[in-house]
Amino acid sequence: MPVVTHKSVPIEGQKPGTSGLRKKTRVFMAPGYLENFVQAIWSGIGGAAGKTLVLGGDGRFFNDRAAQTILKMAAAEGVARVIVGQDAILSTPAASHIIRQRGADGGLILSASHNPGGPDEDFGLKYNTANGGPAPEAVTDAIWRATLEVAAYSILDAPDVDLSQPGERRLGALVVEVVDPVEAYADLMERLFDFAAIRAMFADGFRVCFDAMHAVTGPYAREILEGRLGAAPGSVINATPLPDFGGGHPDPNPVWAADLVARMMAPDAPDFGAASDGDGDRNMIVGRGIYVTPSDSLAVLAANAHLVPGYAAGLRGVARSMPTSRAVDAVAEALGIGCHATPTGWKFFGNLLDAGQVTICGEESAGTGSDHVREKDGLWAVLLWLNILAVRRQSVAEVMQAHWARFGRHYYSRHDYEAMDATAAAQLMDALKARLGNMRGAEFGGLVVATAEDFAYHDPVDGSVSRGQGVQICFDGGARVVFRLSGTGTEGATLRVYLERAEADPARLLQDPQQALAQVISAAESLAGIARHTGRHAPDVIT
Ligand code: VG1
Ligand code: CO
């Protein structure tokens, strides 16, 4: 079969970083565009000839076509073996696991995560390295530079490979190994958690509702929760992955998973509710009558992980992204273990996990994970919660109240202003940064600034420094606000405002979070002048 060379289409705009390249699907579908990025990946990783790679995605529109293109380009490049999920499906954590388990050189993951899918929505591609985690900045920068130089790409002129059944196929000299996307991952979960205890809890009548949001975790949750753990049939809803995720955003938060939250607040609610995102790396946890913020969930998991077989030896340390609430810091302090604050994005946890400095990490955006893979992992968090509940024999609400009574409560919320004019958003951030030096001691909405900084991260493992990771303003008394621009949107700019206030008074642990944060919210507005800069008077999404 001949290798042919075509002209590629240059990639313009935002530099692909943390989450790879995310663009409108039609942009990716333009002839030569996806191919430019794939050719740049080969070049950015120092050539892929002779290597073993993992390939799979979240099943969104164009997933199947993109996988065929990548396989034919891998064959032209001289890649030795590609391990690909059946029908080109792999959740992000499952792909991370297979890279590690099989000792692969890396992997290509087709996903735009929580962004909607379809011909007029979003598509994405990212590269993970041999440790199973998102490529570090040195690699993503090399790939980005290569995109600017690639003028042509090579592809094998061959018919599509049949990915519908497990087994080995050949594409020229390339071995295409099609694997069951769920099995190895489900086996890993079975090694980490006490499946017998969770099974017994389900057998006792414990009811769970898992909303797969028509995204990739459907088959995983069905096999693990209903299959291996014996949860009642129908416990997993929206379980069939659809190319457009049924028209919604596969983003597990109270806005996009409103149906699940409503079900959990109803009188006949199940005991436990959860949802996951497009590519299966995030999670939302809801108890009967109680929504658990991702920051609180991270803290509860860190405080209770020792109850579970995979973490019985205790935690080496924990890490959170800087905007994530400091609830987990309080747990780390009580446990006497280290607590790291990293920039937003999972790749920064990789070095700490590889160096054995942390065991559990998480982000306020509903990503939690551990050293079992090098990605955040939605179903893992759900199973860890279920195992903890099976051991503690308490409801989610009881676990939360006990946690707050012991560690205090960190009221927390994120306000997102989406699809804003990119220039206005940049001006808002620049104006804030210009004033950071004079903020100390100044009063905003009744709160006095204690520290104000443009967050820079000094990686304790490799010494690298990442600057400009968000404006963090802490007030006297412990309240905090963080401003940053999203790096994953595909339209205009998204401003994220993260708001936090710690409460230790036992009589004030059960307030409505938006009310408990009212003063911090008004301080944020007077600090940044969001309405003045952008004309927006309220956020689009509150989580
Ligand atoms: C968002 C979240 C961030 C997360 C990233 C990728 O980034 O805030 O915490 O790591 O998405 O998650 P941003 O730059 O839009 O704030 V996913 O589930 O896309 O892999
Ligand atoms: Co995701």
Coordinates of C-alpha atoms and ligand atoms in Angstrom, one line a residue:
M1 CA 0.0 0.0 0.0
P2 CA 1.5 3.3 -1.0
V3 CA 2.4 6.2 1.3
V4 CA 1.2 9.4 -0.2
T5 CA 2.0 13.0 0.8
H6 CA -0.5 15.9 1.0
K7 CA -0.3 19.5 1.8
S8 CA -1.4 20.3 5.3
V9 CA -3.4 23.2 6.7
P10 CA -1.6 25.4 9.3
I11 CA -3.0 25.6 12.8
E12 CA -3.8 29.1 13.9
G13 CA -4.9 30.8 17.1
Q14 CA -4.6 29.6 20.6
K15 CA -1.6 27.5 21.4
P16 CA -2.6 23.9 22.2
G17 CA -1.6 23.2 25.8
T18 CA -2.9 21.3 28.8
S19 CA -5.8 19.7 27.0
G20 CA -4.2 19.4 23.5
L21 CA -5.8 21.1 20.6
R22 CA -9.5 22.0 20.9
K23 CA -11.4 23.5 17.9
K24 CA -14.7 23.5 16.2
T25 CA -15.3 20.1 14.7
R26 CA -15.6 21.6 11.2
V27 CA -12.1 23.2 11.6
F28 CA -10.7 19.7 12.5
M29 CA -12.5 18.2 9.5
A30 CA -11.0 20.6 7.0
P31 CA -8.7 18.5 4.7
G32 CA -5.2 18.6 6.1
Y33 CA -6.0 20.2 9.5
L34 CA -6.1 17.2 11.8
E35 CA -3.3 15.7 9.7
N36 CA -1.1 18.8 10.3
F37 CA -1.5 18.3 14.1
V38 CA -0.9 14.6 14.0
Q39 CA 2.3 15.1 11.8
A40 CA 3.3 17.8 14.4
I41 CA 2.9 15.3 17.2
W42 CA 5.2 12.8 15.4
S43 CA 7.7 15.5 15.0
G44 CA 7.2 17.0 18.6
I45 CA 7.9 13.6 20.2
G46 CA 11.0 13.1 18.2
G47 CA 9.5 10.8 15.6
A48 CA 7.1 7.9 16.2
A49 CA 8.8 5.2 14.1
G50 CA 9.1 1.9 15.9
K51 CA 7.0 3.1 18.8
T52 CA 3.9 1.6 20.5
L53 CA 1.0 4.0 21.0
V54 CA -2.5 3.9 22.5
L55 CA -5.4 5.4 20.6
G56 CA -9.0 6.1 21.6
G57 CA -11.6 8.7 22.3
D58 CA -14.9 9.7 23.9
G59 CA -17.0 8.7 20.9
R60 CA -18.0 12.2 19.8
F61 CA -18.8 13.1 16.2
F62 CA -15.7 12.6 14.0
N63 CA -14.1 10.3 16.6
D64 CA -14.3 7.4 14.2
R65 CA -13.0 9.2 11.1
A66 CA -10.2 10.8 13.0
A67 CA -9.1 7.5 14.4
Q68 CA -8.8 6.0 10.9
T69 CA -6.8 9.0 9.7
I70 CA -4.4 8.7 12.7
L71 CA -4.0 4.9 12.1
K72 CA -3.1 5.4 8.5
M73 CA -0.7 8.2 9.4
A74 CA 0.9 6.0 12.1
A75 CA 1.4 3.3 9.4
A76 CA 3.1 5.8 7.1
E77 CA 5.3 7.1 10.0
G78 CA 6.5 3.5 10.7
V79 CA 4.8 3.2 14.2
A80 CA 5.2 -0.5 15.3
R81 CA 1.9 -1.0 17.1
V82 CA -1.2 1.0 18.0
I83 CA -3.4 -0.4 20.8
V84 CA -6.8 1.0 20.0
G85 CA -10.1 0.7 22.0
Q86 CA -12.9 -1.2 20.2
D87 CA -14.8 1.3 17.9
A88 CA -12.0 3.8 18.8
I89 CA -13.5 4.3 22.2
L90 CA -11.4 4.8 25.4
S91 CA -12.2 7.0 28.3
T92 CA -9.3 9.3 29.2
P93 CA -8.4 7.4 32.5
A94 CA -8.7 4.0 30.7
A95 CA -6.3 5.3 28.0
S96 CA -3.9 6.5 30.7
H97 CA -4.1 3.0 32.4
I98 CA -3.4 1.1 29.1
I99 CA -0.4 3.3 28.3
R100 CA 1.1 2.5 31.7
Q101 CA 0.0 -1.2 31.9
R102 CA 1.3 -2.0 28.4
G103 CA 4.5 0.1 28.7
A104 CA 3.5 2.1 25.6
D105 CA 5.5 5.2 24.5
G106 CA 2.4 7.4 24.6
G107 CA -1.1 7.8 23.4
L108 CA -3.5 10.0 21.4
I109 CA -6.8 10.8 23.0
L110 CA -9.7 12.1 20.9
S111 CA -11.8 14.3 23.0
A112 CA -12.8 17.9 23.8
S113 CA -13.9 16.6 27.3
H114 CA -16.8 18.6 28.7
N115 CA -17.3 20.7 25.5
P116 CA -20.4 19.7 23.5
G117 CA -19.9 17.4 20.4
G118 CA -21.4 17.3 16.9
P119 CA -20.6 18.8 13.5
D120 CA -21.1 22.3 14.7
E121 CA -19.6 21.8 18.2
D122 CA -16.2 20.9 19.4
F123 CA -13.5 18.3 18.8
G124 CA -10.1 17.8 20.3
L125 CA -6.9 15.7 20.3
K126 CA -4.2 15.5 22.9
Y127 CA -1.0 13.6 23.4
N128 CA -0.1 11.7 26.6
T129 CA 3.4 10.6 27.4
A130 CA 4.7 7.2 28.6
N131 CA 3.8 7.9 32.2
G132 CA 0.1 8.0 31.0
G133 CA -0.3 11.7 31.7
P134 CA -0.9 14.7 29.6
A135 CA 2.3 15.8 27.8
P136 CA 4.3 18.3 29.8
E137 CA 4.8 21.8 28.5
A138 CA 8.2 21.0 26.9
V139 CA 6.4 18.4 24.7
T140 CA 3.3 20.5 24.0
D141 CA 5.6 23.4 23.0
A142 CA 7.6 21.2 20.7
I143 CA 4.4 20.0 19.1
W144 CA 3.1 23.6 18.7
R145 CA 6.4 24.7 17.1
A146 CA 6.1 21.8 14.7
T147 CA 2.6 22.7 13.7
L148 CA 4.0 26.0 12.4
E149 CA 6.6 24.2 10.3
V150 CA 4.7 21.2 9.0
A151 CA 3.9 21.8 5.3
A152 CA 2.9 18.3 4.3
Y153 CA 1.9 15.0 5.9
S154 CA 2.3 11.4 4.9
I155 CA -0.5 8.8 5.0
L156 CA -1.0 5.3 3.9
D157 CA -3.4 5.0 1.0
A158 CA -5.4 2.1 2.4
P159 CA -9.0 1.0 3.3
D160 CA -10.3 1.6 6.8
V161 CA -9.3 -0.9 9.5
D162 CA -12.1 -2.9 11.1
L163 CA -12.2 -1.7 14.7
S164 CA -15.5 -3.3 15.6
Q165 CA -14.0 -6.5 17.1
P166 CA -11.1 -7.1 19.5
G167 CA -8.1 -8.7 17.8
E168 CA -5.0 -7.9 15.8
R169 CA -5.1 -6.4 12.3
R170 CA -2.4 -5.1 10.0
L171 CA -2.2 -1.8 8.2
G172 CA 1.0 -2.2 6.1
A173 CA 3.6 -3.0 8.6
L174 CA 1.7 -1.5 11.5
V175 CA 0.0 -3.8 14.0
V176 CA -3.4 -2.5 15.0
E177 CA -4.4 -4.2 18.2
V178 CA -8.1 -3.7 19.0
V179 CA -8.9 -4.1 22.7
D180 CA -12.0 -4.1 24.9
P181 CA -12.1 -0.5 26.2
V182 CA -13.5 -1.5 29.6
E183 CA -11.9 -4.7 30.8
A184 CA -8.4 -3.6 31.9
Y185 CA -9.8 -0.5 33.6
A186 CA -12.5 -2.5 35.4
D187 CA -9.8 -4.9 36.6
L188 CA -7.8 -2.1 38.0
M189 CA -10.8 -0.7 39.9
E190 CA -11.3 -4.2 41.4
R191 CA -7.8 -4.2 42.7
L192 CA -8.1 -0.8 44.4
F193 CA -11.5 -1.1 46.0
D194 CA -13.4 -3.6 48.2
F195 CA -15.9 -4.7 45.6
A196 CA -17.4 -7.3 48.1
A197 CA -18.2 -4.5 50.6
I198 CA -19.8 -2.4 47.9
R199 CA -21.7 -5.4 46.5
A200 CA -23.0 -6.2 50.0
M201 CA -24.2 -2.6 50.4
F202 CA -26.1 -2.7 47.1
A203 CA -27.5 -6.1 48.1
D204 CA -28.8 -4.4 51.3
G205 CA -30.9 -2.1 49.1
F206 CA -28.5 0.9 48.7
R207 CA -29.7 2.7 45.6
V208 CA -27.4 4.6 43.2
C209 CA -28.0 6.7 40.1
F210 CA -25.1 7.3 37.8
D211 CA -25.7 9.7 34.9
A212 CA -23.2 9.0 32.0
M213 CA -24.6 12.0 30.1
H214 CA -24.6 10.0 26.9
A215 CA -20.8 10.1 27.0
V216 CA -18.0 7.6 27.3
T217 CA -18.5 6.4 30.8
G218 CA -21.8 4.6 30.0
P219 CA -20.2 1.3 29.1
Y220 CA -17.7 1.5 32.0
A221 CA -20.3 2.3 34.6
R222 CA -22.7 -0.4 33.3
E223 CA -20.0 -3.1 33.5
I224 CA -18.6 -2.0 36.9
L225 CA -21.7 -0.8 38.8
E226 CA -24.5 -3.0 37.4
G227 CA -22.3 -5.9 36.2
R228 CA -19.5 -6.5 38.7
L229 CA -21.1 -4.8 41.7
G230 CA -24.7 -5.8 41.2
A231 CA -26.4 -2.4 41.4
A232 CA -30.0 -2.6 40.2
P233 CA -30.4 -2.6 36.4
G234 CA -31.1 1.0 35.3
S235 CA -28.8 2.5 37.9
V236 CA -26.8 3.9 35.1
I237 CA -28.8 6.4 33.0
N238 CA -28.0 8.0 29.7
A239 CA -25.6 5.1 29.3
T240 CA -25.3 4.9 25.5
P241 CA -22.5 7.2 24.2
L242 CA -23.9 9.4 21.4
P243 CA -21.9 11.5 18.9
D244 CA -23.6 14.7 20.1
F245 CA -24.0 13.5 23.7
G246 CA -27.8 13.9 23.2
G247 CA -27.4 17.6 22.5
G248 CA -26.2 18.6 26.0
H249 CA -22.9 19.6 27.4
P250 CA -21.3 16.5 29.0
D251 CA -20.2 18.6 31.9
P252 CA -21.0 17.1 35.3
N253 CA -22.2 20.1 37.3
P254 CA -25.5 21.2 38.7
V255 CA -26.3 23.2 35.5
W256 CA -25.7 20.5 32.9
A257 CA -26.7 17.6 35.1
A258 CA -29.7 19.4 36.5
D259 CA -32.0 16.3 36.0
L260 CA -29.8 14.2 38.2
V261 CA -29.6 16.9 40.9
A262 CA -33.4 17.3 40.8
R263 CA -33.8 13.5 41.2
M264 CA -31.4 13.5 44.1
M265 CA -33.4 16.3 45.8
A266 CA -36.7 14.6 45.4
P267 CA -38.3 12.8 48.4
D268 CA -37.8 9.3 46.9
A269 CA -34.2 10.0 45.9
P270 CA -31.6 7.2 45.6
D271 CA -28.9 7.1 48.3
F272 CA -26.1 8.3 46.0
G273 CA -26.0 10.1 42.6
A274 CA -23.0 10.8 40.4
A275 CA -22.2 12.0 36.9
S276 CA -19.2 12.0 34.6
D277 CA -18.0 14.2 31.7
G278 CA -17.5 13.6 28.0
D279 CA -14.2 11.7 28.3
G280 CA -14.8 10.2 31.8
D281 CA -12.2 12.0 33.8
R282 CA -14.4 14.1 35.9
N283 CA -17.1 13.4 38.4
M284 CA -20.0 15.0 40.3
I285 CA -21.1 13.6 43.6
V286 CA -24.6 14.2 45.0
G287 CA -26.1 12.6 48.1
R288 CA -29.8 12.4 48.9
G289 CA -30.7 16.0 49.4
I290 CA -27.1 17.3 49.3
Y291 CA -24.8 18.4 46.5
V292 CA -21.1 17.9 47.3
T293 CA -18.8 20.5 45.9
P294 CA -15.8 19.1 44.1
S295 CA -13.4 20.8 46.5
D296 CA -15.3 19.3 49.5
S297 CA -15.3 15.9 47.7
L298 CA -11.5 16.0 47.3
A299 CA -11.2 16.8 51.1
V300 CA -13.5 14.0 52.1
L301 CA -11.7 11.5 49.9
A302 CA -8.3 12.5 51.3
A303 CA -9.6 12.2 54.9
N304 CA -11.2 8.7 54.3
A305 CA -9.0 7.0 51.7
H306 CA -7.2 4.9 54.3
L307 CA -10.5 3.0 54.8
V308 CA -10.1 1.5 51.3
P309 CA -7.7 -1.4 50.4
G310 CA -5.8 0.5 47.7
Y311 CA -4.9 3.4 50.1
A312 CA -4.8 1.5 53.4
A313 CA -1.2 2.5 53.9
G314 CA -2.2 6.2 54.0
L315 CA -1.4 9.1 51.7
R316 CA 2.1 10.4 50.9
G317 CA 0.7 13.8 50.3
V318 CA -2.1 15.6 48.4
A319 CA -2.3 18.3 45.7
R320 CA -5.0 20.6 44.5
S321 CA -5.1 23.2 41.7
M322 CA -4.6 26.7 43.1
P323 CA -8.2 27.8 42.6
T324 CA -9.5 24.7 44.3
S325 CA -10.8 25.4 47.9
R326 CA -8.5 24.9 50.8
A327 CA -10.7 22.3 52.4
V328 CA -8.1 19.6 51.5
D329 CA -5.4 21.8 53.1
A330 CA -7.1 21.4 56.4
V331 CA -7.2 17.6 56.0
A332 CA -3.5 17.5 55.0
E333 CA -2.6 19.5 58.1
A334 CA -4.6 17.1 60.4
L335 CA -3.0 14.1 58.7
G336 CA 0.5 15.7 58.9
I337 CA 1.1 15.2 55.1
G338 CA 2.3 17.7 52.5
C339 CA -0.2 19.7 50.4
H340 CA 0.7 21.3 47.1
A341 CA -1.1 24.0 45.1
T342 CA -0.5 23.7 41.3
P343 CA -1.7 25.6 38.3
T344 CA -5.0 24.5 36.8
G345 CA -4.7 21.4 34.6
W346 CA -3.8 17.8 35.4
K347 CA -0.3 17.8 33.8
F348 CA 1.1 19.7 36.9
F349 CA 0.1 16.8 39.2
G350 CA 2.1 14.3 37.0
N351 CA 5.6 15.2 38.4
L352 CA 4.4 15.0 42.0
L353 CA 2.7 11.7 41.4
D354 CA 5.7 10.3 39.5
A355 CA 8.0 11.4 42.3
G356 CA 5.8 9.7 44.9
Q357 CA 5.2 13.0 46.7
V358 CA 1.4 12.8 46.5
T359 CA -1.2 10.1 46.3
I360 CA -4.5 12.0 45.8
C361 CA -5.1 15.2 43.9
G362 CA -8.0 17.2 42.5
E363 CA -9.5 20.3 41.0
E364 CA -12.5 22.4 41.7
S365 CA -13.8 21.6 38.2
A366 CA -14.8 18.1 39.4
G367 CA -11.6 16.3 38.6
T368 CA -10.2 13.9 41.2
G369 CA -7.6 11.2 40.9
S370 CA -4.7 9.3 42.4
D371 CA -1.4 7.7 41.5
H372 CA -3.3 4.7 40.0
V373 CA -3.2 6.5 36.6
R374 CA -1.9 9.9 35.5
E375 CA -5.2 11.5 34.6
K376 CA -8.2 12.5 36.7
D377 CA -10.7 9.7 36.9
G378 CA -14.4 10.1 37.3
L379 CA -15.5 6.5 38.0
W380 CA -12.6 6.1 40.4
A381 CA -13.9 8.9 42.5
V382 CA -17.4 7.4 42.5
L383 CA -16.1 4.0 43.6
L384 CA -13.9 5.6 46.3
W385 CA -17.0 7.4 47.6
L386 CA -19.1 4.1 47.5
N387 CA -16.3 2.2 49.3
I388 CA -16.1 4.8 52.0
L389 CA -19.9 4.8 52.5
A390 CA -19.9 1.0 52.6
V391 CA -17.3 1.1 55.4
R392 CA -18.7 4.1 57.4
R393 CA -22.3 3.0 57.0
Q394 CA -23.4 6.6 56.9
S395 CA -25.3 8.7 54.3
V396 CA -23.5 11.3 52.2
A397 CA -25.1 14.1 54.3
E398 CA -23.9 12.5 57.5
V399 CA -20.4 12.1 56.1
M400 CA -20.4 15.8 55.0
Q401 CA -21.7 17.1 58.4
A402 CA -19.1 15.1 60.3
H403 CA -16.4 16.4 58.0
W404 CA -17.3 20.0 58.4
A405 CA -17.6 19.6 62.2
R406 CA -14.1 18.3 62.3
F407 CA -12.3 20.4 59.7
G408 CA -14.6 23.5 59.4
R409 CA -16.4 24.3 56.1
H410 CA -15.0 26.0 53.1
Y411 CA -17.9 27.7 51.4
Y412 CA -17.0 27.8 47.7
S413 CA -18.4 28.7 44.3
R414 CA -17.1 29.4 40.8
H415 CA -18.8 32.0 38.6
D416 CA -18.2 31.7 34.8
Y417 CA -18.7 34.4 32.3
E418 CA -18.7 32.6 29.0
A419 CA -18.1 33.5 25.3
M420 CA -16.9 37.0 26.2
D421 CA -15.1 39.4 23.9
A422 CA -11.5 38.2 24.2
T423 CA -10.1 41.7 24.2
A424 CA -12.3 43.0 27.0
A425 CA -11.5 39.9 29.1
A426 CA -7.8 40.4 28.5
Q427 CA -8.1 44.1 29.5
L428 CA -9.9 43.1 32.7
M429 CA -7.1 40.8 33.6
D430 CA -4.4 43.2 32.6
A431 CA -6.0 46.0 34.7
L432 CA -6.1 43.7 37.7
K433 CA -2.5 42.6 37.3
A434 CA -1.3 46.2 37.0
R435 CA -2.8 47.1 40.4
L436 CA -1.6 44.0 42.4
G437 CA 1.4 45.9 43.8
N438 CA -0.9 48.5 45.5
M439 CA -3.7 46.3 46.8
R440 CA -2.4 45.2 50.2
G441 CA -4.4 46.8 53.0
A442 CA -7.0 48.2 50.5
E443 CA -10.7 47.5 51.2
F444 CA -13.1 46.0 48.7
G445 CA -16.7 45.4 49.6
G446 CA -15.8 45.4 53.3
L447 CA -12.9 42.9 52.9
V448 CA -9.3 44.0 53.4
V449 CA -6.7 42.6 51.0
A450 CA -3.9 40.6 52.8
T451 CA -2.0 39.3 49.7
A452 CA -2.4 39.8 46.0
E453 CA -0.4 37.9 43.4
D454 CA -0.2 36.7 39.8
F455 CA 0.2 33.0 40.6
A456 CA 3.5 31.4 39.6
Y457 CA 4.2 27.7 40.2
H458 CA 7.7 26.5 41.0
D459 CA 7.7 22.8 40.3
P460 CA 9.5 21.1 43.3
V461 CA 10.4 18.1 41.1
D462 CA 11.9 19.5 38.0
G463 CA 12.4 23.1 39.0
S464 CA 10.4 24.5 36.1
V465 CA 8.4 27.7 36.7
S466 CA 5.0 28.4 35.2
R467 CA 3.9 32.0 35.4
G468 CA 0.6 33.9 34.9
Q469 CA -1.6 31.1 36.2
G470 CA -4.3 33.3 37.7
V471 CA -4.7 36.3 39.9
Q472 CA -5.1 35.2 43.6
I473 CA -6.3 37.7 46.2
C474 CA -6.5 36.7 49.8
F475 CA -8.3 38.8 52.4
D476 CA -7.8 39.2 56.1
G477 CA -9.9 36.6 57.9
G478 CA -9.2 33.9 55.2
A479 CA -11.6 34.7 52.4
R480 CA -10.1 34.4 48.8
V481 CA -11.0 35.2 45.2
V482 CA -9.2 34.0 42.1
F483 CA -9.6 35.3 38.6
R484 CA -8.4 33.4 35.5
L485 CA -9.2 33.0 31.9
S486 CA -10.2 29.5 30.7
G487 CA -7.7 27.6 28.4
T488 CA -10.2 25.1 27.1
G489 CA -13.0 27.2 25.5
T490 CA -13.3 27.5 21.7
E491 CA -15.3 30.7 21.4
G492 CA -14.1 34.1 22.7
A493 CA -12.9 34.1 26.3
T494 CA -14.3 32.6 29.4
L495 CA -13.6 34.4 32.7
R496 CA -13.6 32.2 35.8
V497 CA -14.1 33.8 39.2
Y498 CA -13.4 31.4 42.1
L499 CA -14.8 32.5 45.5
E500 CA -14.0 31.0 48.9
R501 CA -14.6 31.6 52.6
A502 CA -13.8 29.3 55.5
E503 CA -16.3 29.0 58.3
A504 CA -15.4 27.3 61.6
D505 CA -18.4 28.4 63.7
P506 CA -20.4 25.1 64.4
A507 CA -23.7 27.1 64.3
R508 CA -23.0 28.4 60.8
L509 CA -22.1 25.3 58.8
L510 CA -25.4 24.9 57.0
Q511 CA -25.8 28.1 55.1
D512 CA -26.6 28.5 51.4
P513 CA -23.2 28.8 49.7
Q514 CA -24.1 31.9 47.5
Q515 CA -25.4 33.7 50.6
A516 CA -22.4 32.6 52.7
L517 CA -20.2 34.1 50.0
A518 CA -22.2 37.3 49.3
Q519 CA -19.5 39.6 50.7
V520 CA -16.7 37.8 48.7
I521 CA -18.8 38.0 45.6
S522 CA -19.3 41.8 45.9
A523 CA -15.6 42.2 46.8
A524 CA -14.7 40.4 43.5
E525 CA -16.9 42.7 41.5
S526 CA -15.4 45.8 43.0
L527 CA -11.9 44.5 42.6
A528 CA -12.2 43.5 38.9
G529 CA -15.1 45.7 37.6
I530 CA -16.5 42.8 35.7
A531 CA -19.7 44.7 34.7
R532 CA -17.7 47.8 33.7
H533 CA -15.2 45.9 31.5
T534 CA -17.5 43.3 29.9
G535 CA -21.1 44.7 30.3
R536 CA -22.0 41.4 32.0
H537 CA -24.0 41.8 35.2
A538 CA -24.3 38.1 36.2
P539 CA -22.4 34.9 35.5
D540 CA -23.6 32.5 32.8
V541 CA -22.8 29.4 35.0
I542 CA -22.6 29.2 38.8
T543 CA -21.2 26.0 40.2
Ligands
VG1_1 C1 -11.0 23.4 32.7 C2 -11.0 23.2 34.2 C3 -9.7 22.6 34.6 C4 -9.5 21.3 33.9 C5 -9.6 21.5 32.4 C6 -9.5 20.2 31.6 O1 -10.0 24.2 32.3 O2 -11.2 24.5 34.8 O3 -9.7 22.4 36.0 O4 -8.2 20.7 34.2 O5 -10.8 22.1 32.1 O6 -10.5 19.3 32.0 P1 -10.2 25.8 31.9 O7 -8.8 26.3 31.4 O8 -11.3 25.9 30.9 O9 -10.6 26.4 33.2 V1 -11.2 18.2 31.0 O10 -12.3 17.3 31.8 O11 -11.3 19.1 29.7 O12 -9.9 17.1 30.5
CO2 CO -12.7 15.6 30.8

